[in-house]
mmCIF file of C-alpha atoms in Angstrom:
data_model
loop_
_atom_site.group_PDB
_atom_site.id
_atom_site.type_symbol
_atom_site.label_atom_id
_atom_site.label_comp_id
_atom_site.label_asym_id
_atom_site.label_seq_id
_atom_site.Cartn_x
_atom_site.Cartn_y
_atom_site.Cartn_z
ATOM 1 C CA MET A 1 -1.676 -37.272 -21.199
ATOM 2 C CA ASN A 2 -4.563 -39.111 -19.544
ATOM 3 C CA TRP A 3 -6.449 -40.489 -22.535
ATOM 4 C CA GLY A 4 -9.217 -41.914 -20.308
ATOM 5 C CA SER A 5 -10.178 -38.466 -19.017
ATOM 6 C CA PHE A 6 -9.839 -37.017 -22.503
ATOM 7 C CA GLU A 7 -12.145 -39.701 -23.908
ATOM 8 C CA LYS A 8 -14.702 -38.950 -21.175
ATOM 9 C CA LEU A 9 -14.656 -35.251 -22.066
ATOM 10 C CA LEU A 10 -15.093 -36.031 -25.760
ATOM 11 C CA ARG A 11 -18.023 -38.310 -24.970
ATOM 12 C CA GLY A 12 -19.682 -35.519 -22.976
ATOM 13 C CA ILE A 13 -19.162 -32.979 -25.769
ATOM 14 C CA ASN A 14 -20.544 -35.433 -28.308
ATOM 15 C CA GLN A 15 -23.607 -36.074 -26.121
ATOM 16 C CA TYR A 16 -24.674 -32.421 -25.950
ATOM 17 C CA SER A 17 -23.882 -31.563 -29.589
ATOM 18 C CA THR A 18 -26.055 -31.577 -32.679
ATOM 19 C CA ALA A 19 -25.294 -33.700 -35.754
ATOM 20 C CA PHE A 20 -23.203 -30.883 -37.230
ATOM 21 C CA GLY A 21 -21.362 -30.531 -33.921
ATOM 22 C CA ARG A 22 -20.469 -34.237 -33.938
ATOM 23 C CA ILE A 23 -19.050 -33.947 -37.447
ATOM 24 C CA TRP A 24 -17.067 -30.873 -36.365
ATOM 25 C CA LEU A 25 -15.697 -32.736 -33.359
ATOM 26 C CA SER A 26 -14.617 -35.678 -35.530
ATOM 27 C CA LEU A 27 -12.795 -33.358 -37.912
ATOM 28 C CA VAL A 28 -11.013 -31.547 -35.099
ATOM 29 C CA PHE A 29 -10.006 -34.723 -33.283
ATOM 30 C CA ILE A 30 -8.962 -36.878 -36.264
ATOM 31 C CA PHE A 31 -7.834 -34.483 -38.977
ATOM 32 C CA ARG A 32 -6.375 -31.712 -36.843
ATOM 33 C CA LEU A 33 -5.359 -32.916 -33.391
ATOM 34 C CA LEU A 34 -4.041 -36.358 -34.376
ATOM 35 C CA VAL A 35 -2.296 -35.014 -37.492
ATOM 36 C CA TYR A 36 -0.713 -32.330 -35.337
ATOM 37 C CA LEU A 37 0.498 -34.803 -32.693
ATOM 38 C CA VAL A 38 1.596 -37.620 -35.014
ATOM 39 C CA ALA A 39 3.066 -35.905 -38.070
ATOM 40 C CA ALA A 40 3.115 -32.106 -38.144
ATOM 41 C CA GLU A 41 5.058 -31.653 -34.922
ATOM 42 C CA ARG A 42 7.870 -33.868 -36.218
ATOM 43 C CA VAL A 43 8.010 -32.095 -39.572
ATOM 44 C CA TRP A 44 8.694 -28.732 -37.894
ATOM 45 C CA SER A 45 11.043 -30.110 -35.234
ATOM 46 C CA ASP A 46 14.151 -29.267 -37.293
ATOM 47 C CA ASP A 47 13.067 -25.922 -38.740
ATOM 48 C CA HIS A 48 15.693 -23.898 -36.852
ATOM 49 C CA LYS A 49 18.436 -26.501 -36.828
ATOM 50 C CA ASP A 50 18.363 -27.019 -40.616
ATOM 51 C CA PHE A 51 17.865 -23.376 -41.563
ATOM 52 C CA ASP A 52 21.174 -22.804 -43.386
ATOM 53 C CA CYS A 53 22.575 -19.502 -44.632
ATOM 54 C CA ASN A 54 25.674 -19.181 -46.855
ATOM 55 C CA THR A 55 27.601 -17.128 -44.293
ATOM 56 C CA ARG A 56 29.583 -17.701 -41.133
ATOM 57 C CA GLN A 57 28.844 -14.303 -39.650
ATOM 58 C CA PRO A 58 27.788 -14.861 -35.996
ATOM 59 C CA GLY A 59 24.142 -14.020 -35.397
ATOM 60 C CA CYS A 60 23.189 -13.667 -39.069
ATOM 61 C CA THR A 61 21.387 -17.034 -39.252
ATOM 62 C CA ASN A 62 19.405 -16.370 -36.061
ATOM 63 C CA VAL A 63 18.346 -12.896 -37.190
ATOM 64 C CA CYS A 64 17.233 -14.134 -40.613
ATOM 65 C CA PHE A 65 15.335 -17.073 -39.143
ATOM 66 C CA ASP A 66 13.515 -14.787 -36.709
ATOM 67 C CA HIS A 67 12.611 -12.445 -39.566
ATOM 68 C CA PHE A 68 11.136 -15.093 -41.860
ATOM 69 C CA PHE A 69 9.650 -17.264 -39.069
ATOM 70 C CA PRO A 70 8.409 -14.814 -36.394
ATOM 71 C CA ILE A 71 6.037 -17.489 -35.008
ATOM 72 C CA SER A 72 6.357 -21.189 -35.678
ATOM 73 C CA HIS A 73 3.513 -22.980 -37.442
ATOM 74 C CA ILE A 74 3.458 -25.599 -34.698
ATOM 75 C CA ARG A 75 3.014 -23.093 -31.872
ATOM 76 C CA LEU A 76 0.305 -21.225 -33.773
ATOM 77 C CA TRP A 77 -1.576 -24.468 -34.450
ATOM 78 C CA ALA A 78 -1.271 -25.500 -30.805
ATOM 79 C CA LEU A 79 -2.733 -22.177 -29.659
ATOM 80 C CA GLN A 80 -5.448 -22.423 -32.307
ATOM 81 C CA LEU A 81 -6.503 -25.924 -31.213
ATOM 82 C CA ILE A 82 -6.636 -24.852 -27.563
ATOM 83 C CA LEU A 83 -8.807 -21.814 -28.268
ATOM 84 C CA VAL A 84 -11.089 -23.744 -30.627
ATOM 85 C CA THR A 85 -11.828 -26.582 -28.201
ATOM 86 C CA CYS A 86 -12.277 -24.473 -25.050
ATOM 87 C CA PRO A 87 -15.847 -23.259 -25.890
ATOM 88 C CA SER A 88 -17.023 -26.892 -26.082
ATOM 89 C CA PHE A 89 -15.822 -27.433 -22.531
ATOM 90 C CA LEU A 90 -17.714 -24.277 -21.547
ATOM 91 C CA VAL A 91 -20.940 -25.999 -22.655
ATOM 92 C CA LEU A 92 -20.045 -28.995 -20.477
ATOM 93 C CA MET A 93 -19.466 -26.684 -17.508
ATOM 94 C CA HIS A 94 -22.878 -25.070 -18.031
ATOM 95 C CA VAL A 95 -24.584 -28.483 -18.066
ATOM 96 C CA ALA A 96 -22.659 -29.489 -14.932
ATOM 97 C CA TYR A 97 -23.801 -26.256 -13.255
ATOM 98 C CA ARG A 98 -27.434 -27.123 -14.029
ATOM 99 C CA GLU A 99 -27.041 -30.636 -12.670
ATOM 100 C CA ALA A 100 -25.388 -29.339 -9.486
ATOM 101 C CA LYS A 101 -28.211 -26.830 -9.001
ATOM 102 C CA GLU A 102 -30.778 -29.605 -9.358
ATOM 103 C CA GLN A 103 -28.872 -31.720 -6.838
ATOM 104 C CA ARG A 104 -28.783 -28.911 -4.268
ATOM 105 C CA LEU A 105 -32.513 -28.322 -4.717
ATOM 106 C CA ARG A 106 -33.227 -32.033 -4.296
ATOM 107 C CA GLU A 107 -31.227 -32.160 -1.077
ATOM 108 C CA ALA A 108 -32.962 -29.070 0.298
ATOM 109 C CA SER A 109 -36.571 -29.894 -0.671
ATOM 110 C CA GLY A 110 -36.662 -33.673 -0.778
ATOM 111 C CA ASP A 111 -37.806 -35.962 -3.574
ATOM 112 C CA ASN A 112 -41.071 -34.080 -4.149
ATOM 113 C CA TYR A 113 -39.377 -30.870 -5.259
ATOM 114 C CA ARG A 114 -40.267 -28.998 -8.441
ATOM 115 C CA ARG A 115 -37.524 -29.537 -11.004
ATOM 116 C CA ILE A 116 -36.031 -26.432 -12.570
ATOM 117 C CA TYR A 117 -34.328 -28.303 -15.414
ATOM 118 C CA PRO A 118 -36.196 -31.501 -16.365
ATOM 119 C CA ASN A 119 -33.427 -32.158 -18.901
ATOM 120 C CA PRO A 120 -30.224 -30.271 -17.974
ATOM 121 C CA GLY A 121 -28.626 -30.997 -21.349
ATOM 122 C CA LYS A 122 -31.520 -29.608 -23.393
ATOM 123 C CA LYS A 123 -30.466 -26.473 -25.217
ATOM 124 C CA ARG A 124 -32.984 -24.014 -23.791
ATOM 125 C CA GLY A 125 -32.556 -20.688 -22.043
ATOM 126 C CA GLY A 126 -29.014 -19.849 -21.022
ATOM 127 C CA LEU A 127 -27.562 -23.111 -22.363
ATOM 128 C CA TRP A 128 -28.866 -22.277 -25.833
ATOM 129 C CA TRP A 129 -27.042 -18.940 -25.742
ATOM 130 C CA THR A 130 -23.892 -20.591 -24.390
ATOM 131 C CA TYR A 131 -23.920 -23.134 -27.207
ATOM 132 C CA LEU A 132 -24.549 -20.440 -29.820
ATOM 133 C CA PHE A 133 -21.726 -18.292 -28.415
ATOM 134 C CA SER A 134 -19.364 -21.283 -28.510
ATOM 135 C CA LEU A 135 -20.085 -21.837 -32.212
ATOM 136 C CA ILE A 136 -19.517 -18.187 -33.108
ATOM 137 C CA PHE A 137 -16.321 -18.092 -31.031
ATOM 138 C CA LYS A 138 -14.927 -21.244 -32.671
ATOM 139 C CA ALA A 139 -15.603 -19.957 -36.169
ATOM 140 C CA GLY A 140 -14.118 -16.567 -35.252
ATOM 141 C CA VAL A 141 -10.932 -18.119 -33.842
ATOM 142 C CA ASP A 142 -10.342 -20.152 -37.005
ATOM 143 C CA MET A 143 -10.916 -17.077 -39.176
ATOM 144 C CA VAL A 144 -8.469 -14.999 -37.143
ATOM 145 C CA PHE A 145 -5.749 -17.651 -37.316
ATOM 146 C CA LEU A 146 -6.253 -18.113 -41.055
ATOM 147 C CA TYR A 147 -5.705 -14.372 -41.445
ATOM 148 C CA VAL A 148 -2.609 -14.485 -39.234
ATOM 149 C CA PHE A 149 -1.124 -17.357 -41.248
ATOM 150 C CA TYR A 150 -1.846 -15.566 -44.512
ATOM 151 C CA HIS A 151 -0.325 -12.338 -43.200
ATOM 152 C CA LEU A 152 2.841 -14.026 -41.931
ATOM 153 C CA TYR A 153 3.310 -16.525 -44.769
ATOM 154 C CA LYS A 154 1.963 -15.254 -48.080
ATOM 155 C CA ASN A 155 -0.433 -17.698 -49.763
ATOM 156 C CA TYR A 156 0.273 -20.146 -46.922
ATOM 157 C CA THR A 157 3.458 -21.308 -48.675
ATOM 158 C CA LEU A 158 7.121 -21.369 -47.793
ATOM 159 C CA PRO A 159 9.784 -20.572 -50.414
ATOM 160 C CA ARG A 160 12.751 -22.831 -50.932
ATOM 161 C CA VAL A 161 15.265 -19.984 -50.688
ATOM 162 C CA VAL A 162 14.984 -16.622 -48.927
ATOM 163 C CA LYS A 163 17.364 -13.687 -49.288
ATOM 164 C CA CYS A 164 18.319 -11.835 -46.130
ATOM 165 C CA GLU A 165 20.249 -8.599 -45.780
ATOM 166 C CA LEU A 166 19.563 -7.723 -42.147
ATOM 167 C CA PRO A 167 22.411 -6.730 -39.842
ATOM 168 C CA PRO A 168 24.740 -8.281 -38.715
ATOM 169 C CA CYS A 169 24.781 -10.061 -42.103
ATOM 170 C CA PRO A 170 27.726 -8.590 -44.128
ATOM 171 C CA ASN A 171 25.742 -8.610 -47.411
ATOM 172 C CA VAL A 172 22.743 -10.257 -49.050
ATOM 173 C CA VAL A 173 22.870 -13.921 -48.046
ATOM 174 C CA ASP A 174 20.837 -16.888 -49.235
ATOM 175 C CA CYS A 175 19.068 -18.981 -46.587
ATOM 176 C CA PHE A 176 17.581 -22.407 -47.250
ATOM 177 C CA ILE A 177 14.496 -23.765 -45.497
ATOM 178 C CA SER A 178 14.345 -27.388 -44.407
ATOM 179 C CA ARG A 179 11.799 -29.575 -46.294
ATOM 180 C CA PRO A 180 9.658 -26.742 -47.712
ATOM 181 C CA THR A 181 7.498 -29.007 -49.928
ATOM 182 C CA GLU A 182 6.465 -31.254 -47.029
ATOM 183 C CA LYS A 183 5.732 -28.262 -44.837
ATOM 184 C CA ASN A 184 3.620 -26.655 -47.553
ATOM 185 C CA ILE A 185 1.541 -29.833 -47.897
ATOM 186 C CA PHE A 186 0.826 -29.952 -44.155
ATOM 187 C CA THR A 187 0.064 -26.231 -44.082
ATOM 188 C CA LEU A 188 -2.427 -26.568 -46.935
ATOM 189 C CA PHE A 189 -4.033 -29.566 -45.209
ATOM 190 C CA MET A 190 -4.497 -27.679 -41.939
ATOM 191 C CA VAL A 191 -5.873 -24.620 -43.750
ATOM 192 C CA VAL A 192 -8.452 -26.704 -45.647
ATOM 193 C CA THR A 193 -9.615 -28.515 -42.493
ATOM 194 C CA ALA A 194 -9.938 -25.176 -40.683
ATOM 195 C CA CYS A 195 -12.107 -23.828 -43.524
ATOM 196 C CA VAL A 196 -14.331 -26.925 -43.369
ATOM 197 C CA CYS A 197 -14.708 -26.466 -39.599
ATOM 198 C CA ILE A 198 -15.694 -22.821 -40.115
ATOM 199 C CA VAL A 199 -18.379 -23.819 -42.615
ATOM 200 C CA LEU A 200 -19.736 -26.499 -40.253
ATOM 201 C CA SER A 201 -19.901 -24.033 -37.355
ATOM 202 C CA LEU A 202 -21.772 -21.459 -39.444
ATOM 203 C CA ILE A 203 -24.202 -24.128 -40.696
ATOM 204 C CA GLU A 204 -24.838 -25.195 -37.103
ATOM 205 C CA VAL A 205 -25.486 -21.568 -36.105
ATOM 206 C CA ALA A 206 -28.054 -21.249 -38.898
ATOM 207 C CA TYR A 207 -29.598 -24.566 -37.892
ATOM 208 C CA LEU A 208 -29.996 -23.533 -34.243
ATOM 209 C CA ILE A 209 -31.486 -20.145 -35.075
ATOM 210 C CA GLY A 210 -33.812 -21.601 -37.708
ATOM 211 C CA LYS A 211 -34.986 -24.336 -35.362
ATOM 212 C CA ARG A 212 -35.711 -21.832 -32.579
ATOM 213 C CA CYS A 213 -37.628 -19.541 -34.952
ATOM 214 C CA ARG A 214 -39.695 -22.463 -36.228
ATOM 215 C CA GLU A 215 -40.531 -23.529 -32.677
ATOM 216 C CA ARG A 216 -41.587 -19.980 -31.804
ATOM 217 C CA LEU A 217 -43.824 -19.768 -34.864
ATOM 218 C CA GLU A 218 -45.391 -23.146 -34.141
ATOM 219 C CA ALA A 219 -45.953 -22.183 -30.495
ATOM 220 C CA GLY A 220 -47.542 -18.880 -31.529
ATOM 221 C CA GLY A 221 -49.833 -20.637 -34.004
ATOM 222 C CA GLY A 222 -50.838 -23.208 -31.390
ATOM 223 C CA ASP A 223 -51.683 -20.489 -28.850
ATOM 224 C CA SER A 224 -53.866 -18.601 -31.341
ATOM 225 C CA ARG A 225 -55.717 -21.763 -32.335
ATOM 226 C CA ARG A 226 -56.272 -22.715 -28.708
ATOM 227 C CA HIS A 227 -57.503 -19.199 -27.903
ATOM 228 C CA SER A 228 -59.997 -19.238 -30.791
ATOM 229 C CA HIS A 229 -61.213 -22.701 -29.741
ATOM 230 C CA ASP A 230 -61.732 -21.654 -26.129
ATOM 231 C CA CYS A 231 -63.449 -18.345 -27.071
ATOM 232 C CA PRO A 232 -65.991 -18.958 -29.839
ATOM 233 C CA VAL A 233 -67.822 -15.759 -28.835
ATOM 234 C CA SER A 234 -66.055 -12.423 -29.187
ATOM 235 C CA CYS A 235 -65.431 -10.628 -25.920
ATOM 236 C CA ALA A 236 -65.655 -7.274 -27.624
ATOM 237 C CA ASP A 237 -69.217 -7.879 -28.884
ATOM 238 C CA PRO A 238 -71.654 -9.228 -26.261
ATOM 239 C CA VAL A 239 -74.453 -11.482 -27.382
ATOM 240 C CA GLY A 240 -77.273 -9.471 -28.898
ATOM 241 C CA THR A 241 -75.264 -6.268 -29.353
ATOM 242 C CA GLY A 242 -72.709 -7.200 -32.052
ATOM 243 C CA ARG A 243 -73.326 -5.649 -35.454
ATOM 244 C CA GLN A 244 -76.427 -3.819 -34.083
ATOM 245 C CA VAL A 245 -78.102 -1.336 -36.455
ATOM 246 C CA PHE A 246 -78.951 2.029 -34.873
ATOM 247 C CA HIS A 247 -82.736 2.430 -34.649
ATOM 248 C CA GLY A 248 -83.032 5.759 -32.889
ATOM 249 C CA VAL A 249 -82.600 7.457 -29.548
ATOM 250 C CA ASP A 250 -85.489 5.704 -27.819
ATOM 251 C CA TYR A 251 -84.559 2.234 -29.084
ATOM 252 C CA LYS A 252 -83.284 -0.192 -26.435
ATOM 253 C CA PRO A 253 -81.601 -3.317 -27.721
ATOM 254 C CA PRO A 254 -82.590 -6.624 -26.148
ATOM 255 C CA THR A 255 -80.244 -7.883 -23.495
ATOM 256 C CA ALA A 256 -79.041 -11.442 -23.171
ATOM 257 C CA ALA A 257 -76.815 -13.177 -20.684
ATOM 258 C CA ILE A 258 -73.420 -14.159 -21.932
ATOM 259 C CA PRO A 259 -72.819 -17.903 -21.471
ATOM 260 C CA LEU A 260 -70.132 -18.827 -19.039
ATOM 261 C CA THR A 261 -68.519 -21.077 -21.629
ATOM 262 C CA ALA A 262 -67.886 -18.070 -23.851
ATOM 263 C CA SER A 263 -65.659 -16.229 -21.424
ATOM 264 C CA CYS A 264 -62.217 -15.385 -22.702
ATOM 265 C CA PRO A 265 -59.275 -15.858 -20.357
ATOM 266 C CA SER A 266 -56.989 -12.874 -20.453
ATOM 267 C CA THR A 267 -53.769 -14.578 -19.374
ATOM 268 C CA LEU A 268 -52.272 -18.042 -19.215
ATOM 269 C CA SER A 269 -51.875 -19.908 -15.986
ATOM 270 C CA LYS A 270 -48.681 -19.494 -14.060
ATOM 271 C CA ASP A 271 -47.470 -23.025 -14.828
ATOM 272 C CA GLU A 272 -47.999 -22.565 -18.558
ATOM 273 C CA ALA A 273 -46.239 -19.198 -18.506
ATOM 274 C CA ARG A 274 -43.217 -20.636 -16.740
ATOM 275 C CA SER A 275 -42.951 -23.600 -19.107
#
């Protein structure tokens, strides 16, 4: 494994993440990936070799092991870590796409070109949706795998002895699992860290949505204040005619010219609309 390239990828993910995303990345890298590589993989390395049944019937031990361990914890955790970390790389690919688009535009138009993305890593537009989708996907993957673990291994625990009566076993045989206490401790540790990662992802989703809503409200309030400052005179009521009392058919209200400074712009400029 090229740790230099892996460190570069982690640095890029950390750069484009929020504070909650950085905490999530630390948990995944230290408490899940390193624990998996250093300790958990060795604990489950002898699960099939040391699965003993009190019978010499050929094939009985293999059938019972396949029944009680349809999918190994290690392989499920490996698949879970791969699926959980892939959305973060998708965010990096989106930022790289923006930077490449800016580079092509610079080469085609010269140095005086109009930049499409002043800050390619800023979570606006499509990148904001990509980042939000990555958070929802990561939380969903952890939830699905927690359900799979609970469905396969009740209460996330392994018993010390299991009784098997599947053919070709001649009768009910007792099978003993290797190091069940140690495996239960690691399983509980991985389940707790997955739950913490789910909570962090959901908090980050709420933070992103709340921040975007607050920015929209502030922008809407700023536009209304600017509009009222630029248009002190109502466009619907010309000067001299607003709140006019009806005096009769022959009455002609006095006319007055509307000052040019009181004109109300109907739309924003093109540059402001694009920004």
